[in-house]
XYZ file of N, CA and C in Angstrom:
675
model
N 86.548 90.509 106.361
C 87.474 90.125 107.453
C 88.844 91.147 107.135
N 89.565 91.766 108.360
C 90.428 92.520 108.351
C 91.793 91.823 108.559
N 92.914 91.899 107.578
C 94.000 91.789 107.941
C 95.058 92.587 108.233
N 96.112 92.077 108.934
C 97.300 93.011 108.806
C 98.424 93.032 108.290
N 99.274 93.207 107.125
C 100.451 93.041 106.671
C 101.587 93.897 107.218
N 102.464 93.117 108.609
C 103.739 93.693 108.544
C 104.957 93.123 107.844
N 105.601 93.905 106.965
C 106.491 93.520 106.266
C 107.101 94.981 106.011
N 108.615 94.898 105.762
C 109.234 96.027 105.523
C 109.892 96.330 104.301
N 109.222 95.484 103.201
C 109.753 95.162 101.622
C 108.828 95.898 101.172
N 108.743 97.120 100.689
C 107.519 97.855 100.121
C 107.119 96.930 99.111
N 108.010 96.607 97.948
C 107.136 95.935 96.805
C 106.727 94.720 96.997
N 106.806 93.977 97.920
C 106.230 92.875 98.469
C 105.187 93.513 99.153
N 105.394 93.935 100.177
C 103.870 94.707 100.817
C 102.659 95.125 99.664
N 103.193 95.455 98.996
C 102.156 96.301 97.867
C 101.570 95.326 97.250
N 102.171 94.527 97.023
C 101.816 92.812 96.159
C 101.070 92.124 96.620
N 101.082 92.158 98.283
C 100.564 91.157 98.730
C 98.734 91.937 99.085
N 99.315 93.463 99.536
C 97.900 94.138 99.960
C 97.072 94.405 98.523
N 97.501 94.132 97.321
C 96.999 94.473 96.201
C 95.962 93.015 95.980
N 96.453 91.890 96.211
C 95.968 90.573 96.210
C 94.928 90.170 97.148
N 95.312 90.553 98.431
C 94.288 90.243 99.697
C 93.255 91.415 99.275
N 93.024 92.409 98.601
C 92.248 93.894 98.552
C 91.497 93.114 97.427
N 91.894 92.355 96.276
C 90.987 91.963 95.239
C 90.338 90.968 95.386
N 90.844 89.983 97.123
C 90.260 89.148 97.179
C 89.347 89.639 98.362
N 88.586 91.107 98.316
C 87.385 91.597 99.218
C 87.904 91.607 100.899
N 89.411 91.570 101.093
C 89.489 91.240 102.307
C 89.829 93.280 103.138
N 89.638 93.590 103.931
C 90.293 95.012 104.619
C 91.370 95.034 104.892
N 92.239 95.730 104.512
C 94.024 95.076 104.585
C 94.428 96.604 105.172
N 95.479 96.564 105.931
C 95.974 97.614 106.619
C 97.712 97.297 106.514
N 98.708 97.979 106.761
C 99.633 97.609 106.811
C 100.496 98.286 107.823
N 101.908 97.684 108.019
C 102.944 98.375 108.785
C 104.476 97.610 108.392
N 105.222 98.656 108.607
C 106.655 98.511 107.872
C 107.502 97.740 109.061
N 107.393 98.115 110.311
C 108.229 98.380 111.430
C 107.408 97.519 112.783
N 107.971 97.208 113.838
C 107.625 96.321 114.536
C 106.939 97.442 115.854
N 107.750 98.595 115.627
C 106.702 99.604 116.668
C 105.345 100.045 115.725
N 105.646 100.491 114.722
C 103.883 100.476 114.045
C 103.206 99.160 114.133
N 103.529 98.103 113.979
C 102.638 97.083 114.216
C 102.656 97.123 115.535
N 103.119 97.010 116.650
C 102.920 97.347 118.027
C 101.516 98.189 118.327
N 101.900 99.429 117.815
C 100.464 100.046 118.276
C 99.316 99.751 117.352
N 99.495 99.393 116.320
C 98.626 99.310 115.832
C 97.469 98.028 116.160
N 97.968 96.780 116.663
C 97.590 95.839 117.661
C 97.147 96.273 118.743
N 97.625 97.515 119.274
C 97.070 97.853 120.503
C 95.935 98.151 120.637
N 95.516 99.272 119.493
C 94.294 99.982 119.339
C 93.293 99.235 118.317
N 93.802 98.075 117.473
C 92.277 97.706 116.688
C 92.991 96.421 116.801
N 91.719 95.368 116.425
C 91.665 94.233 116.036
C 91.785 93.684 115.340
N 92.267 92.333 114.746
C 92.165 91.522 113.277
C 92.052 90.375 113.304
N 91.761 90.032 112.201
C 91.107 88.730 111.861
C 92.414 87.575 111.536
N 93.275 88.540 110.949
C 94.604 87.176 110.364
C 95.656 88.971 110.453
N 97.033 88.011 111.107
C 98.173 88.954 110.774
C 99.143 88.500 109.863
N 99.985 89.208 108.482
C 100.775 88.384 107.950
C 102.242 89.051 108.623
N 103.237 88.237 108.916
C 104.075 88.887 109.992
C 105.621 88.622 109.488
N 106.357 89.459 108.958
C 107.595 89.123 108.870
C 108.560 89.089 110.342
N 109.660 87.946 109.872
C 110.233 88.063 111.037
C 111.554 89.185 111.313
N 112.026 89.453 110.386
C 113.119 90.433 109.923
C 112.466 92.182 109.788
N 112.239 92.313 110.531
C 112.116 94.031 110.638
C 113.075 94.847 110.981
N 113.211 96.309 110.478
C 114.483 97.049 110.401
C 114.620 97.547 111.848
N 113.272 97.474 112.722
C 113.592 98.060 114.368
C 113.786 96.891 115.497
N 113.736 95.392 114.996
C 113.615 94.483 115.580
C 113.275 93.422 114.813
N 112.294 92.378 116.270
C 111.857 91.163 115.572
C 110.549 91.156 115.606
N 109.929 90.702 114.416
C 108.536 90.235 114.258
C 107.893 89.397 115.341
N 108.810 88.431 116.067
C 108.035 87.890 117.278
C 107.763 88.372 118.416
N 108.681 89.601 118.296
C 108.062 90.770 119.499
C 106.455 90.723 119.305
N 106.180 90.971 118.534
C 104.441 91.643 117.763
C 104.083 90.439 118.351
N 104.196 89.327 117.999
C 103.319 87.994 118.071
C 103.434 87.781 119.439
N 104.491 88.167 120.395
C 104.161 88.463 121.956
C 103.722 88.801 122.497
N 103.252 90.005 121.965
C 102.237 91.252 122.484
C 101.039 91.004 122.074
N 100.955 90.260 121.140
C 99.417 90.036 120.364
C 98.920 88.816 121.307
N 100.227 87.884 121.887
C 99.460 86.836 123.087
C 99.128 87.334 123.915
N 100.130 88.132 124.554
C 99.953 88.904 125.911
C 98.815 89.260 126.284
N 98.022 90.008 125.094
C 96.981 90.802 125.307
C 95.704 89.957 125.186
N 96.160 88.640 124.708
C 95.146 87.724 124.118
C 93.709 87.786 123.323
N 94.652 88.531 122.181
C 93.641 89.134 120.967
C 93.719 87.387 120.252
N 92.586 87.692 119.282
C 92.292 86.102 118.681
C 92.919 86.354 117.713
N 93.541 86.769 116.542
C 93.863 86.976 115.664
C 95.001 85.951 114.788
N 94.164 85.456 113.525
C 95.354 84.163 113.136
C 96.731 84.619 112.939
N 97.895 83.979 112.846
C 99.390 84.817 112.275
C 99.607 83.717 111.704
N 100.315 84.291 110.504
C 100.934 83.579 109.606
C 102.220 84.217 109.466
N 103.694 83.471 109.762
C 104.641 83.977 109.743
C 105.191 84.384 108.388
N 105.678 85.158 107.732
C 106.282 85.433 106.724
C 108.145 85.720 106.529
N 108.682 84.925 106.258
C 109.885 85.221 106.537
C 111.030 84.787 105.454
N 111.968 85.410 105.342
C 113.366 84.703 104.685
C 113.970 83.458 105.144
N 113.744 83.624 106.396
C 114.464 82.506 107.103
C 113.624 81.022 106.977
N 114.470 80.026 106.640
C 114.031 78.824 106.667
C 114.371 77.817 107.734
N 114.776 78.323 108.690
C 115.467 77.280 109.768
C 114.287 76.709 110.419
N 114.322 75.612 110.943
C 113.550 74.955 112.316
C 113.462 75.510 113.080
N 114.392 76.253 113.759
C 114.472 77.165 115.049
C 113.397 77.953 115.001
N 113.474 78.946 113.613
C 112.444 79.980 113.639
C 111.078 79.452 113.444
N 110.977 78.303 112.743
C 109.510 77.783 112.843
C 109.082 77.519 113.905
N 110.023 77.244 114.550
C 109.375 76.271 115.899
C 109.071 77.349 117.128
N 109.904 78.450 116.774
C 109.294 79.386 117.950
C 108.624 80.476 117.475
N 108.225 80.588 116.362
C 107.318 81.303 115.969
C 105.503 80.155 116.155
N 105.777 79.212 115.890
C 104.727 78.238 116.487
C 104.306 77.985 118.093
N 105.879 77.877 118.395
C 105.356 77.983 120.145
C 104.783 78.475 120.826
N 104.937 80.364 120.098
C 104.320 81.648 120.183
C 103.212 81.519 120.139
N 102.579 80.698 119.515
C 101.197 80.810 118.802
C 100.653 80.841 117.470
N 101.517 81.059 116.676
C 101.473 81.580 115.142
C 100.524 80.487 114.689
N 100.098 80.436 113.864
C 99.072 79.411 113.054
C 99.541 78.996 111.773
N 100.484 79.388 111.108
C 101.119 78.492 110.012
C 102.252 79.814 109.442
N 103.360 79.014 108.462
C 104.771 79.946 108.215
C 104.751 79.689 106.883
N 105.315 80.427 106.254
C 105.217 80.947 104.369
C 106.810 81.149 104.643
N 107.462 80.667 103.839
C 109.012 81.010 103.421
C 109.079 81.555 102.216
N 109.531 82.759 102.284
C 109.767 83.681 100.932
C 111.052 82.862 100.316
N 111.172 83.138 98.932
C 109.971 83.548 97.976
C 108.877 82.368 97.875
N 107.324 83.354 97.607
C 106.145 82.718 97.693
C 105.318 82.639 96.447
N 104.519 82.168 95.792
C 103.518 82.560 95.641
C 102.409 83.424 96.034
N 102.327 84.611 95.184
C 100.921 85.072 95.884
C 99.464 84.118 96.249
N 99.484 83.226 95.310
C 98.189 82.662 95.162
C 98.153 81.156 96.440
N 99.312 80.872 96.703
C 99.184 80.463 98.143
C 99.487 81.153 99.381
N 99.692 82.731 99.504
C 99.670 83.279 100.632
C 97.910 83.203 100.559
N 97.080 83.579 99.579
C 95.633 83.642 99.539
C 95.425 82.351 100.217
N 95.441 81.298 99.775
C 95.296 80.332 100.042
C 95.382 79.625 101.721
N 96.552 80.238 102.010
C 96.920 79.990 103.364
C 95.754 80.725 104.508
N 95.672 82.140 104.226
C 95.041 83.193 104.767
C 93.529 82.393 105.072
N 93.124 81.899 103.717
C 91.723 81.325 103.376
C 91.506 80.491 104.519
N 92.511 79.483 104.473
C 92.602 78.410 105.731
C 92.599 78.564 107.147
N 93.424 79.817 107.141
C 93.275 79.934 108.771
C 91.792 80.264 109.050
N 91.311 81.399 108.113
C 90.093 81.748 108.487
C 88.925 80.759 108.714
N 88.880 79.452 108.049
C 87.911 78.571 108.138
C 88.617 77.838 109.332
N 89.920 77.974 109.820
C 90.080 76.729 111.043
C 89.658 77.885 111.979
N 89.794 78.910 112.305
C 89.490 79.729 113.365
C 88.184 80.297 113.580
N 87.316 80.656 112.267
C 86.098 80.716 112.436
C 85.183 80.198 111.570
N 85.329 79.205 111.185
C 84.642 78.616 110.196
C 84.725 76.966 110.421
N 85.048 76.677 111.689
C 85.399 75.094 112.620
C 85.894 74.405 111.382
N 86.530 74.596 110.488
C 87.659 74.090 109.355
C 86.415 74.354 108.364
N 85.341 74.506 108.108
C 84.269 74.548 106.735
C 84.300 75.468 106.056
N 84.047 75.491 104.726
C 83.853 76.728 103.888
C 82.450 77.487 104.117
N 82.031 77.367 104.894
C 80.413 77.860 104.946
C 80.604 78.566 106.817
N 79.542 79.313 107.063
C 79.247 79.759 108.154
C 77.627 79.616 107.922
N 76.668 79.313 108.751
C 75.392 79.183 108.963
C 75.279 79.247 110.607
N 73.826 79.935 110.280
C 73.178 80.317 111.510
C 71.719 80.376 111.048
N 70.625 79.790 111.796
C 69.338 79.683 111.693
C 69.645 78.977 109.848
N 68.296 79.972 109.227
C 68.170 79.594 107.737
C 69.414 80.191 106.597
N 70.254 81.238 107.568
C 71.145 81.648 106.391
C 72.403 81.009 106.692
N 73.292 80.862 105.282
C 74.502 80.414 105.270
C 75.255 81.198 104.085
N 76.566 81.410 104.603
C 77.420 82.344 103.641
C 78.758 81.350 103.529
N 78.846 81.757 102.240
C 80.169 81.000 101.549
C 81.059 82.045 101.543
N 82.095 82.464 102.549
C 82.722 83.811 102.334
C 83.753 83.905 101.498
N 84.325 82.837 100.737
C 85.429 82.284 99.576
C 84.995 82.850 98.480
N 83.124 82.892 98.318
C 82.668 83.124 97.027
C 81.568 84.369 97.241
N 81.741 84.713 98.765
C 81.082 86.055 99.107
C 79.682 85.733 98.474
N 78.948 84.313 98.385
C 77.588 84.018 98.445
C 76.397 83.837 99.742
N 75.226 84.425 99.941
C 74.583 84.126 100.737
C 73.203 83.422 100.617
N 72.713 82.293 101.111
C 71.674 81.642 100.910
C 71.197 81.721 101.920
N 69.637 81.783 101.806
C 68.680 82.000 102.634
C 67.737 80.751 102.246
N 67.503 79.686 103.156
C 66.470 78.480 102.495
C 67.014 77.860 101.518
N 68.541 78.069 101.398
C 69.204 77.257 99.743
C 69.019 78.500 98.922
N 68.168 79.543 99.047
C 68.073 80.410 97.778
C 68.956 81.686 97.704
N 69.947 81.761 97.228
C 70.723 82.792 96.940
C 70.105 84.446 96.996
N 70.999 84.844 97.755
C 70.379 86.510 97.899
C 71.520 87.448 97.462
N 71.310 88.327 96.771
C 72.223 89.267 96.720
C 72.572 90.638 97.427
N 73.760 90.450 97.960
C 74.283 91.940 98.823
C 74.992 92.334 98.205
N 75.223 94.064 98.438
C 76.175 94.767 98.231
C 77.740 94.450 99.070
N 78.567 94.658 98.749
C 79.911 94.610 99.231
C 80.067 94.860 100.679
N 79.533 95.649 101.458
C 79.905 96.285 102.891
C 79.077 95.515 103.412
N 77.098 95.401 102.693
C 76.685 94.612 103.350
C 76.828 93.095 103.310
N 77.482 92.468 102.789
C 78.236 91.005 102.809
C 78.809 91.425 103.893
N 79.770 91.769 104.132
C 80.802 92.381 105.270
C 80.526 92.248 106.411
N 78.890 93.437 106.539
C 78.752 93.437 107.624
C 77.910 92.136 108.533
N 77.183 91.254 107.875
C 76.540 90.495 107.907
C 77.567 89.092 108.282
N 78.970 89.027 107.321
C 80.108 88.024 107.602
C 80.248 88.279 109.063
N 80.858 89.800 109.271
C 81.119 90.280 110.348
C 80.559 89.441 111.804
N 79.053 89.679 111.932
C 77.982 89.477 113.020
C 77.658 87.808 112.777
N 77.870 86.955 111.357
C 77.631 85.376 111.545
C 78.877 84.851 112.221
N 79.688 85.366 112.356
C 81.147 85.274 112.850
C 80.863 85.782 114.884
N 80.053 86.296 114.939
C 79.708 86.302 116.479
C 78.667 86.486 117.144
N 78.071 85.520 116.782
C 76.241 85.379 116.792
C 75.740 85.679 118.375
N 74.809 86.024 118.735
C 74.737 86.596 120.048
C 75.445 87.420 120.675
N 76.319 88.175 120.273
C 77.470 88.857 121.118
C 77.176 90.365 120.663
N 77.137 91.143 121.827
C 76.941 92.392 121.190
C 77.858 93.399 121.095
N 78.311 94.055 120.103
C 79.175 94.435 119.039
C 78.899 96.134 119.350
N 80.001 97.164 119.368
C 79.831 98.425 119.474
C 79.857 98.816 118.104
N 79.445 100.152 117.949
C 79.313 100.655 116.617
C 80.999 101.139 115.695
N 81.392 101.407 117.167
C 82.968 101.353 116.737
C 83.696 100.651 116.494
N 83.435 99.328 117.067
C 84.054 97.899 116.851
C 83.500 97.894 115.432
N 82.358 97.875 115.126
C 81.769 97.407 113.446
C 82.204 98.264 112.579
N 82.449 99.577 113.095
C 83.133 100.678 111.831
C 84.458 100.071 111.687
N 85.451 99.973 112.497
C 86.757 99.684 112.776
C 86.948 98.202 111.447
N 86.088 97.237 111.882
C 86.437 95.786 110.975
C 85.940 96.180 109.583
N 84.982 96.568 109.175
C 84.285 96.887 108.104
C 85.163 97.841 107.084
N 85.103 98.955 107.791
C 85.950 100.127 106.997
C 87.052 100.637 107.201
N 87.561 99.696 108.016
C 89.530 100.197 108.602
C 89.352 101.011 109.394
N 90.795 101.600 110.046
C 91.242 102.292 110.994
C 91.366 103.673 110.720
N 91.217 104.065 109.354
C 90.738 105.349 109.039
C 89.469 106.123 109.767
N 88.589 105.200 110.172
C 87.213 105.364 110.348
C 87.323 106.455 111.891
N 89.031 106.304 112.320
C 88.654 107.159 113.564
C 88.694 108.373 113.212
N 88.630 109.246 111.793
C 88.498 110.310 111.273
C 86.577 111.054 111.141
N 86.023 110.058 111.160
C 84.798 110.374 110.809
C 84.086 110.895 112.092
N 83.410 111.824 111.703
C 82.516 112.611 112.862
C 80.942 111.436 113.333
N 80.547 110.807 112.757
C 79.827 109.921 113.448
C 79.664 108.673 112.473
N 78.443 107.871 112.909
C 78.342 106.697 112.440
C 77.347 106.524 111.461
N 76.437 107.759 110.696
C 75.525 107.782 109.990
C 75.496 106.628 108.928
N 76.488 106.782 108.545
C 76.850 105.535 107.004
C 76.675 104.289 107.747
N 76.853 103.896 108.894
C 76.688 102.740 109.027
C 75.002 102.351 109.476
N 74.676 103.394 109.899
C 72.883 103.432 110.007
C 72.342 103.125 108.302
N 72.573 103.818 107.564
C 72.225 103.350 106.083
C 72.544 101.901 105.990
N 73.644 101.445 105.673
C 73.700 100.282 105.272
C 73.463 99.308 106.544
N 72.860 99.418 107.598
C 72.232 98.553 108.756
C 71.022 98.561 107.949
N 70.038 99.258 107.935
C 69.441 99.662 107.630
C 68.476 98.497 105.885
N 69.196 98.849 105.245
C 69.546 98.260 103.960
C 69.862 96.699 104.033
N 70.559 96.486 105.091
C 70.998 94.932 105.031
C 69.743 94.626 106.075
N 69.080 94.803 106.855
C 67.593 94.475 107.567
C 66.436 94.292 107.050
N 66.362 95.166 105.953
C 65.661 94.999 104.669
C 65.472 93.695 103.973
N 66.613 93.678 103.599
C 67.084 92.281 102.588
C 66.977 91.270 103.356
N 67.326 91.201 104.385
C 66.921 89.980 105.551
C 65.844 89.759 105.549
N 64.745 90.634 106.073
C 63.637 90.508 106.162
C 62.765 90.076 105.030
N 63.384 90.410 103.850
C 62.309 90.163 102.506
C 62.566 89.006 102.076
N 63.682 88.413 102.075
C 64.210 87.174 102.100
C 63.331 86.366 103.116
N 63.071 86.790 104.471
C 62.830 85.649 105.255
C 63.314 85.012 105.595
N 64.549 85.951 106.137
C 65.857 85.118 107.118
C 65.183 84.959 108.423
N 65.753 83.830 109.279
C 65.202 83.774 110.718
C 66.530 84.365 111.902
N 66.866 85.480 111.238
C 68.091 85.802 112.024
C 67.836 87.179 111.636
N 68.389 88.308 112.830
C 68.177 90.008 112.574
C 69.233 90.421 113.443
N 69.663 91.173 112.678
C 70.842 92.297 113.954
C 69.597 93.306 114.475
N 69.865 93.494 116.037
C 69.045 94.287 116.648
C 69.927 95.034 117.297
N 69.340 96.565 117.642
C 69.901 97.319 118.122
C 70.112 97.419 119.597
N 71.254 97.420 120.399
C 71.740 97.372 121.006
C 71.847 98.715 122.152
N 70.490 99.698 122.516
C 70.666 100.900 122.480
C 71.743 101.473 123.647
N 72.223 102.633 123.417
C 73.246 103.199 123.423
C 74.589 102.767 123.526
N 74.745 101.395 122.598
C 75.875 100.689 122.449
C 76.318 100.252 120.868
N 75.444 99.439 120.569
C 75.766 99.058 119.230
C 74.614 97.643 118.519
N 75.008 96.459 118.415
C 73.953 95.661 117.689
C 74.787 94.484 117.901
N 73.561 93.346 118.000
C 73.748 92.149 118.001
C 72.671 91.118 116.942
N 73.610 89.862 116.613
C 72.883 89.246 115.559
C 72.056 88.021 116.616
N 70.675 88.092 116.545
C 69.966 87.242 117.225
C 69.123 86.086 116.110
N 68.952 85.095 116.669
C 67.947 83.785 115.784
C 66.813 84.283 116.120
N 65.504 84.470 115.246
C 64.436 84.952 115.810
C 63.162 83.826 116.419
């Protein structure tokens, strides 16, 4: 899952970044409204942690742009402001949660997981497709109830597709979601082919009744056999 932290306090931003990376999220950061708007205009995120008070304006303007573009990212507003007006404004604009500074990093991580459960897992702690079940918070994969071991990127790819069943996804979108926006510098997508080959083999050997099919000239799509 891909997260954008929009926070101008460098120490807090790096603390949040480390905690979320340790929780196996793909995380990017921005310190200003302008930078955040540029990122959400180009890239898609699953969750945005958004400070309101930024050096060049209000984080609420980032939220307004996000909703105007009909992007589906969950949003947790993070601000030192604790007034009812700020909370109501943010929630009315479409934010999913509000966390007041100072906060414990453990609470932040718990709220991120809660947003993911509500928006992508129907409130459940697992995602299920066919005879395959994954538990994102513990990074477990079960096929017919039996555990299957996957490498980190293999799990990330499977997780990505299981939240988008039957939807064709371009190679570029997949690369950006799993490897981050620095993927723009890559010359080709050969690294995706290698990871996809290994994942397909593991799913087949474990007798999964789902498969990730190639959409020729475009990308991939997860289908049930």
